[in-house]
Every structure is written in structure tokens, then in C-alpha cells.
Amino acid sequence: MLPDAKQGFELDRRLEAESLHVMWLGLCELRLCDDRRWPWLILVPQRPGSEEIHDLTPLDQAMVSFETNLVAQMLKDMTGCTKINTAALGNVVRQLHIHVIARSEGDPGWPGPVWGYGVREPYRREDLHQLAETIRGKL
């Protein structure tokens, strides 16, 4: 049975369609964006109706910060990237979710943002699942 705070939670269909479940963290579901141009993870706090970080309780805000930092450090260590981009935009998908993206000089679109640059390039299914398994092993 889910804790009361998770009751009624449903993942936005766009997030589900464009990313793969990696694992459950304490508060967030960790998902891998299906775009091979950048190592790109998404954390989704399991709180129905949350659109902004300030919609969360103070304890949940602390958990989101902790989990985001944990994932960001792992992604930087794993990829050797120059910069980690972290964002919670929500302009298209209103459901609260946090992007953690590994960036390096020379990657597609550098130094601009990943949004609005080119067309998503999905992974081969086996590569997507292998990367998710590698991430699980590092967390």
C-alpha cells in the first residue's frame, strides 16, 4: 500500500512516453530521458498535484534537494561531463519534475539549453535499458 502522500499520484503521460523508469528513490521516481544526445535524468516527486517545488512540504523540499544532488553527483562522476544542468521548468508538462542533464563543451547545442535544440534522438531499446541498469548500479 502506498503512503497517503502518494495516493492518487499519476505520472504525466508525456513523461512516461519519453522516458524510462530507472528506480525509486526516497521521494522521487528516477527516469531516464529517451534522448541519446545528452545523458539526461528526470526526478519526479510522488506528490499528486505538485507543480512547483514550493508546493511541497518543507521535508519533501529537503528530500528533493538531497535526491537531486545525489543524482547530479552520480551523473557527473559517471559521464565526466563539464557541467550539470538542473532545472524544473514545467512550461509544457505542469507536473513537478526535475531535469538533471550532463553537458560538455562540443555536445549538441552547447552552450545553449537542451530545450528547443534539434529533434529528440531516441536510444536503441537495448542501449536505453543498459544505461538504466548502469545508473541503478551506481546509485
Tab-separated table of C-alpha atoms in Angstrom:
chain	number	residue	atom	x	y	z
A	1	MET	CA	0.000	0.000	0.000
A	2	LEU	CA	1.252	3.485	-0.851
A	3	PRO	CA	1.754	6.111	1.842
A	4	ASP	CA	-1.081	8.672	1.976
A	5	ALA	CA	1.000	11.343	0.228
A	6	LYS	CA	1.375	9.111	-2.847
A	7	GLN	CA	-2.313	8.148	-3.067
A	8	GLY	CA	-3.784	9.451	-6.300
A	9	PHE	CA	-0.405	10.135	-7.911
A	10	GLU	CA	-0.249	9.527	-11.668
A	11	LEU	CA	2.775	10.143	-13.854
A	12	ASP	CA	2.122	12.605	-16.668
A	13	ARG	CA	1.678	10.651	-19.915
A	14	ARG	CA	4.299	12.756	-21.734
A	15	LEU	CA	6.948	11.955	-19.122
A	16	GLU	CA	6.020	8.301	-19.309
A	17	ALA	CA	6.166	8.267	-23.121
A	18	GLU	CA	9.574	9.957	-23.424
A	19	SER	CA	11.467	8.388	-20.528
A	20	LEU	CA	12.172	5.045	-18.881
A	21	HIS	CA	11.737	4.154	-15.215
A	22	VAL	CA	15.153	3.616	-13.626
A	23	MET	CA	14.396	3.260	-9.921
A	24	TRP	CA	12.536	4.606	-6.924
A	25	LEU	CA	14.418	6.941	-4.621
A	26	GLY	CA	13.015	8.030	-1.247
A	27	LEU	CA	10.550	10.598	-2.618
A	28	CYS	CA	11.143	10.631	-6.358
A	29	GLU	CA	10.878	8.236	-9.209
A	30	LEU	CA	14.092	8.452	-11.232
A	31	ARG	CA	13.582	8.282	-15.001
A	32	LEU	CA	15.984	8.278	-17.949
A	33	CYS	CA	15.062	10.610	-20.806
A	34	ASP	CA	14.976	8.745	-24.101
A	35	ASP	CA	17.261	11.178	-25.939
A	36	ARG	CA	20.770	9.930	-26.666
A	37	ARG	CA	22.138	13.409	-27.394
A	38	TRP	CA	22.676	14.015	-23.658
A	39	PRO	CA	22.778	11.870	-20.524
A	40	TRP	CA	19.500	13.194	-19.104
A	41	LEU	CA	17.725	12.084	-15.943
A	42	ILE	CA	14.383	13.211	-14.545
A	43	LEU	CA	13.270	13.085	-10.926
A	44	VAL	CA	9.515	13.070	-10.326
A	45	PRO	CA	8.384	13.665	-6.731
A	46	GLN	CA	5.494	11.329	-5.981
A	47	ARG	CA	3.129	14.015	-4.755
A	48	PRO	CA	-0.200	14.451	-6.545
A	49	GLY	CA	-0.988	17.961	-7.703
A	50	SER	CA	2.534	19.331	-7.203
A	51	GLU	CA	3.609	21.727	-9.936
A	52	GLU	CA	6.280	23.779	-8.147
A	53	ILE	CA	8.936	22.903	-5.583
A	54	HIS	CA	7.284	25.318	-3.153
A	55	ASP	CA	4.088	23.194	-3.399
A	56	LEU	CA	5.947	20.501	-1.434
A	57	THR	CA	6.183	20.364	2.335
A	58	PRO	CA	9.475	21.593	3.815
A	59	LEU	CA	10.516	17.974	4.458
A	60	ASP	CA	9.728	16.999	0.861
A	61	GLN	CA	11.665	20.040	-0.374
A	62	ALA	CA	14.691	18.840	1.575
A	63	MET	CA	14.278	15.325	0.156
A	64	VAL	CA	14.016	16.647	-3.420
A	65	SER	CA	17.177	18.677	-2.888
A	66	PHE	CA	19.025	15.682	-1.431
A	67	GLU	CA	17.909	13.304	-4.190
A	68	THR	CA	18.656	15.831	-6.944
A	69	ASN	CA	22.170	16.393	-5.603
A	70	LEU	CA	22.740	12.636	-5.248
A	71	VAL	CA	21.702	12.030	-8.849
A	72	ALA	CA	23.651	15.045	-10.157
A	73	GLN	CA	26.882	13.928	-8.476
A	74	MET	CA	26.460	10.368	-9.746
A	75	LEU	CA	25.804	11.612	-13.308
A	76	LYS	CA	28.836	13.911	-13.242
A	77	ASP	CA	31.072	11.113	-11.921
A	78	MET	CA	29.666	8.612	-14.429
A	79	THR	CA	29.968	10.817	-17.520
A	80	GLY	CA	32.930	13.057	-16.694
A	81	CYS	CA	30.869	15.959	-18.033
A	82	THR	CA	31.900	19.599	-17.704
A	83	LYS	CA	28.608	20.864	-16.292
A	84	ILE	CA	25.386	19.539	-14.797
A	85	ASN	CA	22.246	21.428	-15.800
A	86	THR	CA	19.436	21.153	-13.258
A	87	ALA	CA	16.008	22.604	-13.973
A	88	ALA	CA	12.354	22.371	-13.002
A	89	LEU	CA	10.658	24.284	-15.820
A	90	GLY	CA	7.159	22.861	-16.134
A	91	ASN	CA	6.108	25.084	-19.026
A	92	VAL	CA	4.936	22.131	-21.132
A	93	VAL	CA	4.491	19.364	-18.549
A	94	ARG	CA	2.989	21.008	-15.468
A	95	GLN	CA	3.608	18.058	-13.144
A	96	LEU	CA	6.618	18.786	-10.923
A	97	HIS	CA	9.720	17.105	-12.309
A	98	ILE	CA	13.397	17.998	-12.129
A	99	HIS	CA	15.757	17.575	-15.078
A	100	VAL	CA	19.395	16.659	-14.397
A	101	ILE	CA	21.423	16.798	-17.614
A	102	ALA	CA	25.122	16.123	-18.214
A	103	ARG	CA	26.640	18.750	-20.538
A	104	SER	CA	30.092	19.216	-22.045
A	105	GLU	CA	31.689	21.596	-24.500
A	106	GLY	CA	31.011	20.380	-28.016
A	107	ASP	CA	27.799	18.496	-27.203
A	108	PRO	CA	24.752	19.247	-29.376
A	109	GLY	CA	23.657	22.805	-28.717
A	110	TRP	CA	26.483	23.754	-26.331
A	111	PRO	CA	26.458	26.195	-24.597
A	112	GLY	CA	22.734	26.796	-25.128
A	113	PRO	CA	19.926	24.958	-23.360
A	114	VAL	CA	18.831	21.499	-24.476
A	115	TRP	CA	15.238	22.619	-24.939
A	116	GLY	CA	14.346	23.664	-28.447
A	117	TYR	CA	17.556	22.320	-29.956
A	118	GLY	CA	17.075	19.847	-32.778
A	119	VAL	CA	14.900	16.763	-32.605
A	120	ARG	CA	14.946	14.112	-29.892
A	121	GLU	CA	17.095	11.120	-30.872
A	122	PRO	CA	15.791	8.017	-29.081
A	123	TYR	CA	18.205	5.353	-27.863
A	124	ARG	CA	18.136	1.863	-29.276
A	125	ARG	CA	15.954	-0.029	-26.762
A	126	GLU	CA	18.792	-2.245	-25.572
A	127	ASP	CA	21.094	0.771	-25.071
A	128	LEU	CA	18.413	2.605	-23.080
A	129	HIS	CA	17.890	-0.385	-20.793
A	130	GLN	CA	21.645	-0.947	-20.392
A	131	LEU	CA	22.180	2.693	-19.401
A	132	ALA	CA	19.343	2.452	-16.875
A	133	GLU	CA	20.972	-0.660	-15.393
A	134	THR	CA	24.342	1.131	-15.154
A	135	ILE	CA	22.696	4.055	-13.347
A	136	ARG	CA	20.958	1.704	-10.892
A	137	GLY	CA	24.325	0.105	-10.151
A	138	LYS	CA	25.909	3.475	-9.372
A	139	LEU	CA	23.138	4.626	-7.034
